[in-house]
Short mmCIF file of C-alpha atoms in Angstrom, two decimals:
data_model
loop_
_atom_site.label_atom_id
_atom_site.label_comp_id
_atom_site.label_asym_id
_atom_site.label_seq_id
_atom_site.Cartn_x
_atom_site.Cartn_y
_atom_site.Cartn_z
CA ASP A 1 -25.19 -2.28 3.73
CA VAL A 2 -22.51 -3.02 1.66
CA LYS A 3 -19.49 -4.92 2.13
CA VAL A 4 -16.05 -5.46 1.01
CA THR A 5 -13.77 -6.99 3.01
CA GLN A 6 -9.83 -7.45 2.87
CA SER A 7 -9.14 -10.27 5.56
CA SER A 8 -5.63 -8.81 6.87
CA ARG A 9 -4.95 -5.62 7.77
CA TYR A 10 -1.94 -5.63 8.87
CA LEU A 11 0.36 -7.81 7.27
CA VAL A 12 4.58 -8.31 7.66
CA LYS A 13 6.34 -10.78 4.95
CA ARG A 14 9.81 -11.20 3.98
CA THR A 15 11.13 -10.31 0.92
CA GLY A 16 11.22 -13.01 -1.84
CA GLU A 17 8.10 -15.07 0.44
CA LYS A 18 5.01 -14.73 -2.16
CA VAL A 19 1.71 -13.26 -0.41
CA PHE A 20 -1.58 -12.97 -0.63
CA LEU A 21 -4.44 -10.77 -0.55
CA GLU A 22 -7.88 -11.54 -0.88
CA CYS A 23 -11.23 -9.12 -0.96
CA VAL A 24 -14.59 -10.46 -0.71
CA GLN A 25 -17.46 -8.47 -1.36
CA ASP A 26 -21.56 -9.23 -0.29
CA MET A 27 -23.07 -7.02 -2.98
CA ASP A 28 -22.97 -9.55 -6.01
CA HIS A 29 -21.15 -6.87 -8.01
CA GLU A 30 -19.34 -7.64 -10.83
CA ASN A 31 -16.88 -5.53 -10.65
CA MET A 32 -13.17 -5.49 -8.68
CA PHE A 33 -9.62 -3.80 -8.37
CA TRP A 34 -7.13 -3.83 -6.32
CA TYR A 35 -4.99 -0.83 -6.18
CA ARG A 36 -2.21 0.68 -3.85
CA GLN A 37 -2.18 4.06 -2.31
CA ASP A 38 1.24 5.09 -1.11
CA PRO A 39 1.65 9.06 -0.04
CA GLY A 40 2.02 11.25 -2.55
CA LEU A 41 1.65 9.60 -5.06
CA GLY A 42 -2.18 9.35 -5.27
CA LEU A 43 -3.85 5.45 -6.04
CA ARG A 44 -2.49 3.90 -8.93
CA LEU A 45 -4.60 1.17 -9.98
CA ILE A 46 -2.33 -2.39 -10.43
CA TYR A 47 -5.65 -4.78 -11.72
CA PHE A 48 -9.54 -5.52 -12.12
CA SER A 49 -12.14 -7.77 -12.98
CA TYR A 50 -15.41 -7.40 -15.02
CA ASP A 51 -16.57 -10.85 -14.31
CA VAL A 52 -15.35 -14.16 -12.90
CA LYS A 53 -11.53 -15.25 -14.09
CA MET A 54 -11.98 -12.28 -16.16
CA LYS A 55 -9.19 -9.58 -15.44
CA GLU A 56 -7.06 -6.49 -16.85
CA LYS A 57 -4.25 -5.03 -15.75
CA GLY A 58 -3.83 -2.11 -14.83
CA ASP A 59 -1.87 1.23 -13.99
CA ILE A 60 1.14 -0.49 -12.40
CA PRO A 61 0.84 -4.55 -13.39
CA GLU A 62 4.55 -5.29 -12.37
CA GLY A 63 5.06 -8.04 -9.69
CA TYR A 64 1.41 -9.01 -9.15
CA SER A 65 -0.60 -11.12 -10.35
CA VAL A 66 -4.56 -11.21 -9.34
CA SER A 67 -7.42 -14.58 -8.95
CA ARG A 68 -10.97 -14.56 -9.57
CA GLU A 69 -12.21 -18.04 -9.19
CA LYS A 70 -15.48 -17.15 -8.06
CA LYS A 71 -17.95 -13.64 -8.27
CA GLU A 72 -17.52 -12.15 -4.32
CA ARG A 73 -13.44 -12.87 -4.02
CA PHE A 74 -10.21 -11.67 -5.78
CA SER A 75 -7.46 -12.02 -4.48
CA LEU A 76 -3.83 -10.03 -5.08
CA ILE A 77 -0.70 -11.59 -5.29
CA LEU A 78 2.84 -10.54 -5.10
CA GLU A 79 5.14 -14.02 -6.23
CA SER A 80 8.36 -12.15 -5.37
CA ALA A 81 7.75 -9.68 -2.35
CA SER A 82 10.16 -5.91 -2.99
CA THR A 83 10.53 -3.70 -0.52
CA ASN A 84 9.33 -1.38 -2.81
CA GLN A 85 6.14 -3.43 -2.99
CA THR A 86 5.81 -1.73 1.33
CA SER A 87 2.16 -0.21 0.38
CA MET A 88 -2.06 0.83 1.82
CA TYR A 89 -3.61 -1.93 -0.21
CA LEU A 90 -6.66 -1.37 -1.62
CA CYS A 91 -9.67 -3.70 -2.77
CA ALA A 92 -13.33 -2.57 -4.41
CA SER A 93 -16.06 -3.38 -5.78
CA SER A 94 -18.38 -1.79 -8.49
CA ILE A 95 -21.56 -3.37 -10.04
CA ARG A 96 -20.75 -3.47 -14.50
CA ASP A 97 -22.18 -0.70 -15.53
CA ARG A 98 -19.85 2.11 -14.27
CA GLY A 99 -22.08 5.04 -13.86
CA ASN A 100 -22.92 2.82 -10.26
CA THR A 101 -20.38 3.73 -7.52
CA ILE A 102 -18.01 2.47 -6.54
CA TYR A 103 -17.43 0.76 -2.53
CA PHE A 104 -13.96 0.54 -1.34
CA GLY A 105 -12.67 -2.31 1.86
CA GLU A 106 -10.60 -0.97 4.49
CA GLY A 107 -7.44 -1.73 3.78
CA SER A 108 -4.32 -3.87 4.20
CA TRP A 109 -0.84 -2.37 5.44
CA LEU A 110 2.06 -4.44 4.05
CA THR A 111 5.21 -4.25 5.10
CA VAL A 112 7.98 -5.66 3.14
CA VAL A 113 11.70 -6.44 5.57
CA LYS B 1 -2.90 11.68 -20.72
CA GLN B 2 -6.17 11.91 -18.50
CA GLU B 3 -5.45 13.93 -15.11
CA VAL B 4 -7.16 14.92 -12.29
CA THR B 5 -5.79 17.82 -9.81
CA GLN B 6 -6.82 18.67 -6.18
CA ILE B 7 -5.64 21.91 -4.93
CA PRO B 8 -4.90 22.34 -2.27
CA ALA B 9 -3.46 19.88 -0.85
CA ALA B 10 -4.14 20.92 2.58
CA LEU B 11 -6.93 22.73 4.12
CA SER B 12 -7.75 24.09 7.86
CA VAL B 13 -9.76 26.03 8.65
CA PRO B 14 -12.56 26.89 11.98
CA GLU B 15 -15.87 24.94 12.61
CA GLY B 16 -18.78 25.93 11.36
CA GLU B 17 -17.26 28.00 8.29
CA ASN B 18 -18.60 27.06 4.37
CA LEU B 19 -15.54 25.21 2.85
CA VAL B 20 -15.01 24.28 -0.75
CA LEU B 21 -12.92 21.20 -1.68
CA ASN B 22 -11.57 22.04 -5.87
CA CYS B 23 -11.01 19.56 -7.85
CA SER B 24 -9.86 19.76 -12.02
CA PHE B 25 -9.32 17.20 -15.00
CA THR B 26 -7.71 17.57 -17.93
CA ASP B 27 -10.33 15.85 -20.17
CA SER B 28 -14.16 16.28 -20.88
CA ALA B 29 -14.56 12.92 -22.23
CA ILE B 30 -15.92 12.95 -18.25
CA TYR B 31 -17.88 9.49 -17.72
CA ASN B 32 -19.22 10.40 -14.18
CA LEU B 33 -17.37 12.21 -11.36
CA GLN B 34 -17.55 10.65 -7.99
CA TRP B 35 -16.26 12.57 -4.63
CA PHE B 36 -14.61 10.33 -1.88
CA ARG B 37 -13.50 10.76 2.12
CA GLN B 38 -10.38 8.70 3.66
CA ASP B 39 -10.08 9.10 7.52
CA PRO B 40 -6.20 7.85 8.40
CA GLY B 41 -5.10 5.20 7.70
CA LYS B 42 -8.06 3.51 6.19
CA GLY B 43 -10.50 2.84 3.32
CA LEU B 44 -12.01 5.12 1.39
CA THR B 45 -16.18 5.89 1.34
CA SER B 46 -18.04 7.37 -1.23
CA LEU B 47 -19.78 10.34 -0.81
CA LEU B 48 -21.01 11.88 -3.86
CA LEU B 49 -21.55 10.81 -7.33
CA ILE B 50 -22.85 12.69 -10.13
CA GLN B 51 -23.24 11.23 -13.65
CA SER B 52 -22.03 13.59 -16.58
CA SER B 53 -25.58 14.29 -17.42
CA GLN B 54 -25.73 15.39 -14.65
CA ARG B 55 -24.63 19.52 -13.15
CA GLU B 56 -25.14 18.91 -9.05
CA GLN B 57 -26.24 16.76 -5.97
CA THR B 58 -26.60 16.86 -2.50
CA SER B 59 -25.93 14.49 0.94
CA GLY B 60 -27.29 16.24 3.30
CA ARG B 61 -24.85 19.14 3.87
CA LEU B 62 -22.66 18.10 0.46
CA ASN B 63 -23.25 19.34 -2.22
CA ALA B 64 -21.40 18.44 -5.20
CA SER B 65 -21.11 20.30 -8.63
CA LEU B 66 -19.81 19.54 -11.85
CA ASP B 67 -18.88 21.89 -14.62
CA LYS B 68 -17.10 19.83 -17.63
CA SER B 69 -17.20 22.50 -19.74
CA SER B 70 -14.13 24.28 -17.60
CA GLY B 71 -13.14 20.86 -16.25
CA ARG B 72 -14.33 21.50 -11.71
CA SER B 73 -16.15 20.16 -9.95
CA THR B 74 -17.07 21.58 -6.28
CA LEU B 75 -17.27 19.88 -3.06
CA TYR B 76 -18.84 22.03 -0.37
CA ILE B 77 -19.34 21.45 3.33
CA ALA B 78 -21.53 23.79 4.74
CA ALA B 79 -20.84 24.43 8.33
CA SER B 80 -18.78 23.23 8.46
CA GLN B 81 -17.86 20.31 12.30
CA PRO B 82 -14.42 18.66 13.22
CA GLY B 83 -16.04 15.20 12.17
CA ASP B 84 -15.63 16.66 8.85
CA SER B 85 -11.52 16.12 9.52
CA ALA B 86 -10.30 13.64 7.16
CA THR B 87 -8.35 12.97 3.55
CA TYR B 88 -10.95 14.08 0.57
CA LEU B 89 -10.56 12.63 -2.66
CA CYS B 90 -12.24 12.60 -6.04
CA ALA B 91 -12.21 9.88 -8.65
CA VAL B 92 -13.02 10.48 -12.70
CA GLY B 93 -14.27 7.92 -14.53
CA TRP B 94 -14.03 8.11 -18.47
CA ALA B 95 -15.88 7.48 -21.15
CA GLY B 96 -15.13 3.74 -23.36
CA SER B 97 -13.18 2.45 -19.59
CA TYR B 98 -13.67 0.99 -16.36
CA GLN B 99 -10.95 2.93 -14.89
CA LEU B 100 -11.12 5.73 -12.78
CA THR B 101 -8.74 8.16 -12.10
CA PHE B 102 -7.57 9.57 -7.89
CA GLY B 103 -6.95 12.70 -7.54
CA LYS B 104 -4.19 13.19 -4.62
CA GLY B 105 -6.65 14.86 -2.50
CA THR B 106 -7.29 17.41 -0.52
CA LYS B 107 -6.56 17.28 3.88
CA LEU B 108 -9.04 18.58 5.64
CA SER B 109 -8.57 19.54 9.17
CA VAL B 110 -11.26 21.29 10.91
CA ILE B 111 -9.75 23.27 14.51
CA PRO B 112 -12.71 23.56 17.40
#
């Protein structure tokens, strides 16, 4: 059974803190993605990676960075958290061929106070 | 700009009814289209994937169709059940891009 695991389901952080959101997949997928989901705005792509140490900006990369040192792990980093980054963050993965299914984790609810 | 629209935003039906959810997209350079289900506070679960060369896909009580020329996809749910209550999202993959464009979803409520 496919598995995308986001290590933290619920986090509360203070403004200005550095925040790490971790995602691990066990399917040997090349592609990994970070989205955020907000009411009324839907899902928006922050960053994606198509290989180890490779990354591409999505639609809303400002205020975020990512790290992919190993194939199975893709981390989202908020260098200095702000209240407008309060959101649901979703990690996903897929095999390299774009014609295949994308699998999502359960999501991480981040509240910045 | 490539856009994906889902109308209506919310739908309420009595149990047992057959129903259709709609997804429209603005660009015919579609690579594939996926339908997802999202339960409250959870991640997305893939339901069906249709390649651009296909017309439809079926899984159990679900049938998804794709009409590239009109820029539309439908998700048909037969004999709806209360357990089908969730938000349904469609996402389009575009030729030449790794990115998916998501609709904002249709929230379905099936009333017992």
